[in-house]
Amino acid sequence: MKRFLTMLLFLALAGSLTALNVGDLAPELSGPDKDGKTLKLSAFRGKVVLIEYWASWCAPCRQAMPGTLAKLQQYGPRGFIAFMAGVNRSAETDKRFLNHMKYDFPHAIFTGGNTGAYEVTGIPHAVLVGRDGKVLWIGHPASLTGGMVDKALR
């Protein structure tokens, strides 16, 4: 019984891990934006990009967004951009939320649990990608500090 429980715990923890690691080349990520045009991560090569997965029903996601917006305002002129990836059940939900909050940053809409090549198992989830396209950091968007963004921009 103890061995069985240990195996279950291992499988549960393994399921929460991502195959993406710091230092890896960030996989291409693309999805339709709120106007139906395809938004691609590769279009931002040469900039420092924060990919942030979120949903409007996720309270921690909503709490993290103002911090992301503040970083965009502070570091955007130096080449920092956020690529928001909404994982709501419908594109209309994303559009309504973004319009209501007056958020105007690049935003791709992924419905039906599709998170592209990033194997996201929980939200909010963020990946910081350097100018060279390599992953610099992975974690909760609220734990990304200004110092980390500043260092990535140097």
PDB file of C-alpha atoms in Angstrom:
ATOM      1  CA  MET A   1       0.000   0.000   0.000  1.00  0.00           C
ATOM      2  CA  LYS A   2       2.802   2.413   0.918  1.00  0.00           C
ATOM      3  CA  ARG A   3       4.534   1.711  -2.400  1.00  0.00           C
ATOM      4  CA  PHE A   4       1.266   2.341  -4.266  1.00  0.00           C
ATOM      5  CA  LEU A   5       0.763   5.697  -2.525  1.00  0.00           C
ATOM      6  CA  THR A   6       4.370   6.675  -3.230  1.00  0.00           C
ATOM      7  CA  MET A   7       3.841   5.880  -6.917  1.00  0.00           C
ATOM      8  CA  LEU A   8       0.630   7.933  -6.997  1.00  0.00           C
ATOM      9  CA  LEU A   9       2.409  10.891  -5.411  1.00  0.00           C
ATOM     10  CA  PHE A  10       5.248  10.620  -7.929  1.00  0.00           C
ATOM     11  CA  LEU A  11       2.812  10.541 -10.859  1.00  0.00           C
ATOM     12  CA  ALA A  12       0.893  13.532  -9.517  1.00  0.00           C
ATOM     13  CA  LEU A  13       4.072  15.556  -9.126  1.00  0.00           C
ATOM     14  CA  ALA A  14       5.433  14.471 -12.500  1.00  0.00           C
ATOM     15  CA  GLY A  15       2.196  15.589 -14.136  1.00  0.00           C
ATOM     16  CA  SER A  16       2.718  19.113 -12.833  1.00  0.00           C
ATOM     17  CA  LEU A  17       6.192  19.455 -14.363  1.00  0.00           C
ATOM     18  CA  THR A  18       6.749  21.154 -17.682  1.00  0.00           C
ATOM     19  CA  ALA A  19       9.002  19.798 -20.405  1.00  0.00           C
ATOM     20  CA  LEU A  20      10.285  23.322 -21.036  1.00  0.00           C
ATOM     21  CA  ASN A  21      13.422  24.350 -19.140  1.00  0.00           C
ATOM     22  CA  VAL A  22      15.426  27.514 -18.621  1.00  0.00           C
ATOM     23  CA  GLY A  23      17.994  27.731 -21.410  1.00  0.00           C
ATOM     24  CA  ASP A  24      15.790  25.955 -23.963  1.00  0.00           C
ATOM     25  CA  LEU A  25      14.855  27.691 -27.182  1.00  0.00           C
ATOM     26  CA  ALA A  26      11.255  28.806 -26.687  1.00  0.00           C
ATOM     27  CA  PRO A  27       8.924  26.870 -28.991  1.00  0.00           C
ATOM     28  CA  GLU A  28       6.880  28.840 -31.485  1.00  0.00           C
ATOM     29  CA  LEU A  29       3.580  29.923 -30.026  1.00  0.00           C
ATOM     30  CA  SER A  30       0.811  31.200 -32.220  1.00  0.00           C
ATOM     31  CA  GLY A  31      -2.881  31.758 -31.908  1.00  0.00           C
ATOM     32  CA  PRO A  32      -5.630  34.066 -33.045  1.00  0.00           C
ATOM     33  CA  ASP A  33      -5.798  37.501 -31.452  1.00  0.00           C
ATOM     34  CA  LYS A  34      -9.069  39.205 -30.528  1.00  0.00           C
ATOM     35  CA  ASP A  35      -9.478  40.379 -34.136  1.00  0.00           C
ATOM     36  CA  GLY A  36      -8.891  36.899 -35.570  1.00  0.00           C
ATOM     37  CA  LYS A  37      -5.386  37.620 -36.871  1.00  0.00           C
ATOM     38  CA  THR A  38      -2.620  35.136 -36.092  1.00  0.00           C
ATOM     39  CA  LEU A  39      -0.218  36.297 -33.406  1.00  0.00           C
ATOM     40  CA  LYS A  40       3.198  34.587 -33.322  1.00  0.00           C
ATOM     41  CA  LEU A  41       5.925  34.620 -30.698  1.00  0.00           C
ATOM     42  CA  SER A  42       8.559  34.710 -33.461  1.00  0.00           C
ATOM     43  CA  ALA A  43       7.268  38.143 -34.506  1.00  0.00           C
ATOM     44  CA  PHE A  44       8.761  39.499 -31.258  1.00  0.00           C
ATOM     45  CA  ARG A  45      12.284  38.081 -31.721  1.00  0.00           C
ATOM     46  CA  GLY A  46      14.803  40.661 -30.527  1.00  0.00           C
ATOM     47  CA  LYS A  47      12.536  41.722 -27.647  1.00  0.00           C
ATOM     48  CA  VAL A  48      12.240  40.286 -24.148  1.00  0.00           C
ATOM     49  CA  VAL A  49       8.846  38.570 -24.056  1.00  0.00           C
ATOM     50  CA  LEU A  50       6.741  37.493 -21.098  1.00  0.00           C
ATOM     51  CA  ILE A  51       4.330  34.757 -22.154  1.00  0.00           C
ATOM     52  CA  GLU A  52       1.553  34.740 -19.580  1.00  0.00           C
ATOM     53  CA  TYR A  53      -1.194  32.105 -19.541  1.00  0.00           C
ATOM     54  CA  TRP A  54      -4.395  33.213 -17.827  1.00  0.00           C
ATOM     55  CA  ALA A  55      -8.182  32.895 -17.743  1.00  0.00           C
ATOM     56  CA  SER A  56     -10.812  35.426 -16.709  1.00  0.00           C
ATOM     57  CA  TRP A  57     -12.282  33.022 -14.120  1.00  0.00           C
ATOM     58  CA  CYS A  58      -8.870  32.617 -12.427  1.00  0.00           C
ATOM     59  CA  ALA A  59      -8.604  35.044  -9.490  1.00  0.00           C
ATOM     60  CA  PRO A  60      -4.779  34.737  -9.174  1.00  0.00           C
ATOM     61  CA  CYS A  61      -4.522  35.457 -12.919  1.00  0.00           C
ATOM     62  CA  ARG A  62      -6.582  38.624 -12.573  1.00  0.00           C
ATOM     63  CA  GLN A  63      -4.504  39.661  -9.549  1.00  0.00           C
ATOM     64  CA  ALA A  64      -1.244  39.198 -11.493  1.00  0.00           C
ATOM     65  CA  MET A  65      -2.280  41.245 -14.543  1.00  0.00           C
ATOM     66  CA  PRO A  66      -1.841  44.730 -13.030  1.00  0.00           C
ATOM     67  CA  GLY A  67       1.749  43.809 -12.110  1.00  0.00           C
ATOM     68  CA  THR A  68       2.382  42.700 -15.684  1.00  0.00           C
ATOM     69  CA  LEU A  69       0.880  45.943 -16.953  1.00  0.00           C
ATOM     70  CA  ALA A  70       3.114  47.967 -14.611  1.00  0.00           C
ATOM     71  CA  LYS A  71       6.202  46.125 -15.908  1.00  0.00           C
ATOM     72  CA  LEU A  72       5.091  46.803 -19.474  1.00  0.00           C
ATOM     73  CA  GLN A  73       4.765  50.509 -18.760  1.00  0.00           C
ATOM     74  CA  GLN A  74       8.157  50.642 -17.072  1.00  0.00           C
ATOM     75  CA  TYR A  75      10.188  48.360 -19.348  1.00  0.00           C
ATOM     76  CA  GLY A  76       8.240  48.440 -22.622  1.00  0.00           C
ATOM     77  CA  PRO A  77      10.241  51.334 -24.087  1.00  0.00           C
ATOM     78  CA  ARG A  78      13.389  49.221 -23.616  1.00  0.00           C
ATOM     79  CA  GLY A  79      12.007  46.238 -25.549  1.00  0.00           C
ATOM     80  CA  PHE A  80       9.885  44.302 -23.033  1.00  0.00           C
ATOM     81  CA  ILE A  81       6.567  42.934 -24.255  1.00  0.00           C
ATOM     82  CA  ALA A  82       3.872  40.662 -22.839  1.00  0.00           C
ATOM     83  CA  PHE A  83       2.303  37.970 -24.976  1.00  0.00           C
ATOM     84  CA  MET A  84      -0.855  37.117 -23.097  1.00  0.00           C
ATOM     85  CA  ALA A  85      -2.332  33.673 -23.734  1.00  0.00           C
ATOM     86  CA  GLY A  86      -5.946  33.355 -22.664  1.00  0.00           C
ATOM     87  CA  VAL A  87      -7.216  29.844 -22.008  1.00  0.00           C
ATOM     88  CA  ASN A  88     -10.896  30.548 -21.462  1.00  0.00           C
ATOM     89  CA  ARG A  89     -13.550  28.284 -22.940  1.00  0.00           C
ATOM     90  CA  SER A  90     -14.566  30.890 -25.505  1.00  0.00           C
ATOM     91  CA  ALA A  91     -12.874  33.683 -27.405  1.00  0.00           C
ATOM     92  CA  GLU A  92     -15.790  35.978 -26.574  1.00  0.00           C
ATOM     93  CA  THR A  93     -15.060  35.623 -22.849  1.00  0.00           C
ATOM     94  CA  ASP A  94     -11.479  36.784 -23.431  1.00  0.00           C
ATOM     95  CA  LYS A  95     -12.581  39.703 -25.606  1.00  0.00           C
ATOM     96  CA  ARG A  96     -15.161  40.927 -23.088  1.00  0.00           C
ATOM     97  CA  PHE A  97     -12.695  40.724 -20.202  1.00  0.00           C
ATOM     98  CA  LEU A  98      -9.882  42.502 -22.079  1.00  0.00           C
ATOM     99  CA  ASN A  99     -12.202  45.260 -23.282  1.00  0.00           C
ATOM    100  CA  HIS A 100     -13.728  45.702 -19.824  1.00  0.00           C
ATOM    101  CA  MET A 101     -10.291  45.977 -18.186  1.00  0.00           C
ATOM    102  CA  LYS A 102      -8.950  48.131 -21.048  1.00  0.00           C
ATOM    103  CA  TYR A 103      -5.922  45.849 -21.458  1.00  0.00           C
ATOM    104  CA  ASP A 104      -4.249  46.541 -24.762  1.00  0.00           C
ATOM    105  CA  PHE A 105      -1.310  44.190 -25.131  1.00  0.00           C
ATOM    106  CA  PRO A 106      -0.660  41.347 -27.578  1.00  0.00           C
ATOM    107  CA  HIS A 107      -3.082  38.606 -26.707  1.00  0.00           C
ATOM    108  CA  ALA A 108      -3.640  35.215 -28.298  1.00  0.00           C
ATOM    109  CA  ILE A 109      -6.745  33.217 -27.526  1.00  0.00           C
ATOM    110  CA  PHE A 110      -6.410  29.496 -26.874  1.00  0.00           C
ATOM    111  CA  THR A 111      -9.742  27.775 -26.296  1.00  0.00           C
ATOM    112  CA  GLY A 112     -10.465  24.227 -25.221  1.00  0.00           C
ATOM    113  CA  GLY A 113      -7.385  23.880 -23.016  1.00  0.00           C
ATOM    114  CA  ASN A 114      -4.920  24.206 -25.903  1.00  0.00           C
ATOM    115  CA  THR A 115      -1.731  25.870 -24.647  1.00  0.00           C
ATOM    116  CA  GLY A 116       0.432  25.360 -27.681  1.00  0.00           C
ATOM    117  CA  ALA A 117       3.780  23.653 -27.160  1.00  0.00           C
ATOM    118  CA  TYR A 118       4.139  24.854 -23.564  1.00  0.00           C
ATOM    119  CA  GLU A 119       2.387  22.000 -21.715  1.00  0.00           C
ATOM    120  CA  VAL A 120       0.847  24.341 -19.149  1.00  0.00           C
ATOM    121  CA  THR A 121      -0.762  22.344 -16.353  1.00  0.00           C
ATOM    122  CA  GLY A 122      -1.915  25.237 -14.169  1.00  0.00           C
ATOM    123  CA  ILE A 123      -2.554  28.947 -14.392  1.00  0.00           C
ATOM    124  CA  PRO A 124      -1.409  31.588 -13.992  1.00  0.00           C
ATOM    125  CA  HIS A 125       1.790  30.472 -15.652  1.00  0.00           C
ATOM    126  CA  ALA A 126       4.499  32.597 -17.223  1.00  0.00           C
ATOM    127  CA  VAL A 127       7.635  32.135 -19.296  1.00  0.00           C
ATOM    128  CA  LEU A 128      10.221  34.887 -19.818  1.00  0.00           C
ATOM    129  CA  VAL A 129      11.945  34.651 -23.192  1.00  0.00           C
ATOM    130  CA  GLY A 130      15.151  36.540 -23.954  1.00  0.00           C
ATOM    131  CA  ARG A 131      15.993  38.537 -27.054  1.00  0.00           C
ATOM    132  CA  ASP A 132      17.710  35.443 -28.464  1.00  0.00           C
ATOM    133  CA  GLY A 133      14.556  33.333 -28.097  1.00  0.00           C
ATOM    134  CA  LYS A 134      15.813  31.303 -25.140  1.00  0.00           C
ATOM    135  CA  VAL A 135      13.821  30.699 -21.974  1.00  0.00           C
ATOM    136  CA  LEU A 136      15.179  32.788 -19.094  1.00  0.00           C
ATOM    137  CA  TRP A 137      12.624  32.049 -16.384  1.00  0.00           C
ATOM    138  CA  ILE A 138       9.446  29.994 -15.742  1.00  0.00           C
ATOM    139  CA  GLY A 139       6.961  30.548 -12.926  1.00  0.00           C
ATOM    140  CA  HIS A 140       4.024  32.465 -11.499  1.00  0.00           C
ATOM    141  CA  PRO A 141       3.816  35.901 -13.158  1.00  0.00           C
ATOM    142  CA  ALA A 142       3.595  37.678  -9.795  1.00  0.00           C
ATOM    143  CA  SER A 143       7.017  36.297  -8.834  1.00  0.00           C
ATOM    144  CA  LEU A 144       8.743  37.899 -11.833  1.00  0.00           C
ATOM    145  CA  THR A 145      10.590  40.887 -10.424  1.00  0.00           C
ATOM    146  CA  GLY A 146      11.509  44.144 -12.111  1.00  0.00           C
ATOM    147  CA  GLY A 147      15.144  43.272 -11.473  1.00  0.00           C
ATOM    148  CA  MET A 148      14.745  40.076 -13.483  1.00  0.00           C
ATOM    149  CA  VAL A 149      13.217  42.003 -16.394  1.00  0.00           C
ATOM    150  CA  ASP A 150      15.906  44.675 -16.150  1.00  0.00           C
ATOM    151  CA  LYS A 151      18.659  42.029 -16.250  1.00  0.00           C
ATOM    152  CA  ALA A 152      17.051  40.350 -19.287  1.00  0.00           C
ATOM    153  CA  LEU A 153      16.969  43.683 -21.114  1.00  0.00           C
ATOM    154  CA  ARG A 154      20.724  44.332 -20.668  1.00  0.00           C
TER     155      ARG A 154
END
